[in-house]
């Protein structure tokens, strides 16, 4: 049984910053990838950023240079520092755990609303 608990969403003005956190608990494999996806109204869920236990990082082009993903492997926690936020970053952000290596199980957090508006 694996659980993901997110925190840190909210309302911020354009140009502002927010930090999301996601803590995983339960049967976590040594090799895994944790990351963030987002879904805006009327759009499909899309990758924002992921970071594996072996250091592989992937960012969506739209957030490169503004968002930074990091993790604390000892705490099975992943963070997403979001700077220079834009209205188009408004979405529900979902934490994701790909538990395993080549063959993995997908787990999702409950979702955190991020709203960028003046």
PDB file of C-alpha atoms in Angstrom:
ATOM      1  CA  UNK A   1       0.000   0.000   0.000  1.00  0.00           C
ATOM      2  CA  UNK A   2       1.405   3.373  -1.057  1.00  0.00           C
ATOM      3  CA  UNK A   3       0.075   6.806  -0.185  1.00  0.00           C
ATOM      4  CA  UNK A   4       1.080  10.204  -1.541  1.00  0.00           C
ATOM      5  CA  UNK A   5       0.229  13.321   0.451  1.00  0.00           C
ATOM      6  CA  UNK A   6       0.629  16.705  -1.214  1.00  0.00           C
ATOM      7  CA  UNK A   7       0.856  20.164   0.287  1.00  0.00           C
ATOM      8  CA  UNK A   8       1.671  23.710  -0.766  1.00  0.00           C
ATOM      9  CA  UNK A   9      -0.805  24.782  -3.429  1.00  0.00           C
ATOM     10  CA  UNK A  10      -2.635  28.100  -3.393  1.00  0.00           C
ATOM     11  CA  UNK A  11      -3.233  31.453  -5.016  1.00  0.00           C
ATOM     12  CA  UNK A  12      -0.310  33.590  -6.169  1.00  0.00           C
ATOM     13  CA  UNK A  13       0.115  36.677  -8.331  1.00  0.00           C
ATOM     14  CA  UNK A  14       1.894  36.479 -11.688  1.00  0.00           C
ATOM     15  CA  UNK A  15       5.641  36.505 -11.152  1.00  0.00           C
ATOM     16  CA  UNK A  16       5.294  34.986  -7.705  1.00  0.00           C
ATOM     17  CA  UNK A  17       6.530  31.680  -6.290  1.00  0.00           C
ATOM     18  CA  UNK A  18       5.061  28.577  -4.702  1.00  0.00           C
ATOM     19  CA  UNK A  19       6.553  25.353  -3.429  1.00  0.00           C
ATOM     20  CA  UNK A  20       4.751  22.022  -3.626  1.00  0.00           C
ATOM     21  CA  UNK A  21       5.669  19.033  -1.478  1.00  0.00           C
ATOM     22  CA  UNK A  22       4.681  15.397  -1.764  1.00  0.00           C
ATOM     23  CA  UNK A  23       5.493  12.732   0.802  1.00  0.00           C
ATOM     24  CA  UNK A  24       5.232   9.063  -0.104  1.00  0.00           C
ATOM     25  CA  UNK A  25       4.683   6.339   2.454  1.00  0.00           C
ATOM     26  CA  UNK A  26       4.287   2.574   2.342  1.00  0.00           C
ATOM     27  CA  UNK A  27       6.167   0.040   0.239  1.00  0.00           C
ATOM     28  CA  UNK A  28       8.519   2.265  -1.735  1.00  0.00           C
ATOM     29  CA  UNK A  29      11.031   0.523  -3.991  1.00  0.00           C
ATOM     30  CA  UNK A  30      14.667   1.629  -3.916  1.00  0.00           C
ATOM     31  CA  UNK A  31      14.515   2.569  -7.595  1.00  0.00           C
ATOM     32  CA  UNK A  32      11.674   4.882  -8.456  1.00  0.00           C
ATOM     33  CA  UNK A  33      10.796   8.218  -9.973  1.00  0.00           C
ATOM     34  CA  UNK A  34       8.759  10.925  -8.325  1.00  0.00           C
ATOM     35  CA  UNK A  35       7.386  13.936 -10.068  1.00  0.00           C
ATOM     36  CA  UNK A  36       4.581  16.287 -10.886  1.00  0.00           C
ATOM     37  CA  UNK A  37       1.909  16.444 -13.540  1.00  0.00           C
ATOM     38  CA  UNK A  38      -0.741  19.104 -13.993  1.00  0.00           C
ATOM     39  CA  UNK A  39      -4.166  19.377 -15.529  1.00  0.00           C
ATOM     40  CA  UNK A  40      -5.791  22.650 -16.502  1.00  0.00           C
ATOM     41  CA  UNK A  41      -9.550  22.922 -17.128  1.00  0.00           C
ATOM     42  CA  UNK A  42     -10.467  21.392 -20.462  1.00  0.00           C
ATOM     43  CA  UNK A  43      -6.971  20.063 -21.055  1.00  0.00           C
ATOM     44  CA  UNK A  44      -5.247  16.719 -20.697  1.00  0.00           C
ATOM     45  CA  UNK A  45      -2.936  15.952 -17.817  1.00  0.00           C
ATOM     46  CA  UNK A  46       0.652  16.800 -18.738  1.00  0.00           C
ATOM     47  CA  UNK A  47       4.090  16.158 -17.328  1.00  0.00           C
ATOM     48  CA  UNK A  48       5.692  19.030 -15.423  1.00  0.00           C
ATOM     49  CA  UNK A  49       8.851  17.451 -14.021  1.00  0.00           C
ATOM     50  CA  UNK A  50      10.177  14.143 -12.739  1.00  0.00           C
ATOM     51  CA  UNK A  51      13.263  13.080 -10.812  1.00  0.00           C
ATOM     52  CA  UNK A  52      14.417   9.524 -10.286  1.00  0.00           C
ATOM     53  CA  UNK A  53      16.403   8.022  -7.425  1.00  0.00           C
ATOM     54  CA  UNK A  54      19.360   7.696  -9.819  1.00  0.00           C
ATOM     55  CA  UNK A  55      19.250  11.399 -10.662  1.00  0.00           C
ATOM     56  CA  UNK A  56      17.477  11.408 -14.015  1.00  0.00           C
ATOM     57  CA  UNK A  57      15.547  14.664 -14.379  1.00  0.00           C
ATOM     58  CA  UNK A  58      12.961  15.654 -16.949  1.00  0.00           C
ATOM     59  CA  UNK A  59      11.160  18.994 -17.331  1.00  0.00           C
ATOM     60  CA  UNK A  60       8.418  20.170 -19.630  1.00  0.00           C
ATOM     61  CA  UNK A  61       9.733  22.845 -21.995  1.00  0.00           C
ATOM     62  CA  UNK A  62       7.161  25.308 -20.673  1.00  0.00           C
ATOM     63  CA  UNK A  63       8.639  25.262 -17.155  1.00  0.00           C
ATOM     64  CA  UNK A  64      12.363  24.965 -17.854  1.00  0.00           C
ATOM     65  CA  UNK A  65      14.307  27.720 -16.107  1.00  0.00           C
ATOM     66  CA  UNK A  66      11.375  28.571 -13.822  1.00  0.00           C
ATOM     67  CA  UNK A  67      10.579  25.349 -11.950  1.00  0.00           C
ATOM     68  CA  UNK A  68      13.000  23.175  -9.994  1.00  0.00           C
ATOM     69  CA  UNK A  69      12.307  19.650  -8.838  1.00  0.00           C
ATOM     70  CA  UNK A  70      14.193  18.112  -5.936  1.00  0.00           C
ATOM     71  CA  UNK A  71      13.778  15.197  -3.590  1.00  0.00           C
ATOM     72  CA  UNK A  72      14.816  13.846  -0.225  1.00  0.00           C
ATOM     73  CA  UNK A  73      15.249  10.119  -0.746  1.00  0.00           C
ATOM     74  CA  UNK A  74      15.512   9.426   2.986  1.00  0.00           C
ATOM     75  CA  UNK A  75      12.060  10.953   3.463  1.00  0.00           C
ATOM     76  CA  UNK A  76      10.588   9.756   0.141  1.00  0.00           C
ATOM     77  CA  UNK A  77       9.556  13.337  -0.464  1.00  0.00           C
ATOM     78  CA  UNK A  78       9.623  15.334  -3.682  1.00  0.00           C
ATOM     79  CA  UNK A  79       9.436  19.104  -3.986  1.00  0.00           C
ATOM     80  CA  UNK A  80       8.572  21.448  -6.819  1.00  0.00           C
ATOM     81  CA  UNK A  81       9.814  25.014  -6.488  1.00  0.00           C
ATOM     82  CA  UNK A  82       7.856  27.176  -8.895  1.00  0.00           C
ATOM     83  CA  UNK A  83       9.181  30.652  -9.656  1.00  0.00           C
ATOM     84  CA  UNK A  84       8.122  33.347 -12.112  1.00  0.00           C
ATOM     85  CA  UNK A  85       4.648  31.863 -12.213  1.00  0.00           C
ATOM     86  CA  UNK A  86       2.376  32.716 -15.110  1.00  0.00           C
ATOM     87  CA  UNK A  87      -1.415  32.573 -15.439  1.00  0.00           C
ATOM     88  CA  UNK A  88      -0.991  29.640 -17.824  1.00  0.00           C
ATOM     89  CA  UNK A  89       0.551  27.659 -14.959  1.00  0.00           C
ATOM     90  CA  UNK A  90      -2.872  27.582 -13.318  1.00  0.00           C
ATOM     91  CA  UNK A  91      -3.896  23.943 -12.920  1.00  0.00           C
ATOM     92  CA  UNK A  92      -4.376  21.115 -10.499  1.00  0.00           C
ATOM     93  CA  UNK A  93      -0.949  19.670  -9.804  1.00  0.00           C
ATOM     94  CA  UNK A  94      -0.691  15.939  -9.117  1.00  0.00           C
ATOM     95  CA  UNK A  95       2.216  14.191  -7.460  1.00  0.00           C
ATOM     96  CA  UNK A  96       3.214  10.957  -9.163  1.00  0.00           C
ATOM     97  CA  UNK A  97       5.297   8.003  -8.034  1.00  0.00           C
ATOM     98  CA  UNK A  98       6.544   5.440 -10.521  1.00  0.00           C
ATOM     99  CA  UNK A  99       7.405   2.733  -8.035  1.00  0.00           C
ATOM    100  CA  UNK A 100      10.068   0.521  -9.559  1.00  0.00           C
ATOM    101  CA  UNK A 101      12.493   0.624 -12.467  1.00  0.00           C
ATOM    102  CA  UNK A 102      11.701  -0.600 -15.962  1.00  0.00           C
ATOM    103  CA  UNK A 103       8.563  -2.242 -14.638  1.00  0.00           C
ATOM    104  CA  UNK A 104       6.782   0.061 -12.209  1.00  0.00           C
ATOM    105  CA  UNK A 105       3.488   0.778 -10.525  1.00  0.00           C
ATOM    106  CA  UNK A 106       1.910   4.241 -10.866  1.00  0.00           C
ATOM    107  CA  UNK A 107       0.560   6.092  -7.840  1.00  0.00           C
ATOM    108  CA  UNK A 108      -1.050   9.535  -7.660  1.00  0.00           C
ATOM    109  CA  UNK A 109      -1.543  12.198  -5.037  1.00  0.00           C
ATOM    110  CA  UNK A 110      -4.862  13.862  -4.332  1.00  0.00           C
ATOM    111  CA  UNK A 111      -4.088  16.970  -6.386  1.00  0.00           C
ATOM    112  CA  UNK A 112      -3.236  20.541  -5.356  1.00  0.00           C
ATOM    113  CA  UNK A 113      -4.816  23.602  -6.920  1.00  0.00           C
ATOM    114  CA  UNK A 114      -2.365  26.242  -8.097  1.00  0.00           C
ATOM    115  CA  UNK A 115      -3.953  29.480  -9.275  1.00  0.00           C
ATOM    116  CA  UNK A 116      -1.890  32.295 -10.762  1.00  0.00           C
ATOM    117  CA  UNK A 117      -3.954  35.441 -10.973  1.00  0.00           C
ATOM    118  CA  UNK A 118      -3.808  39.128 -10.153  1.00  0.00           C
TER     119      UNK A 118
END
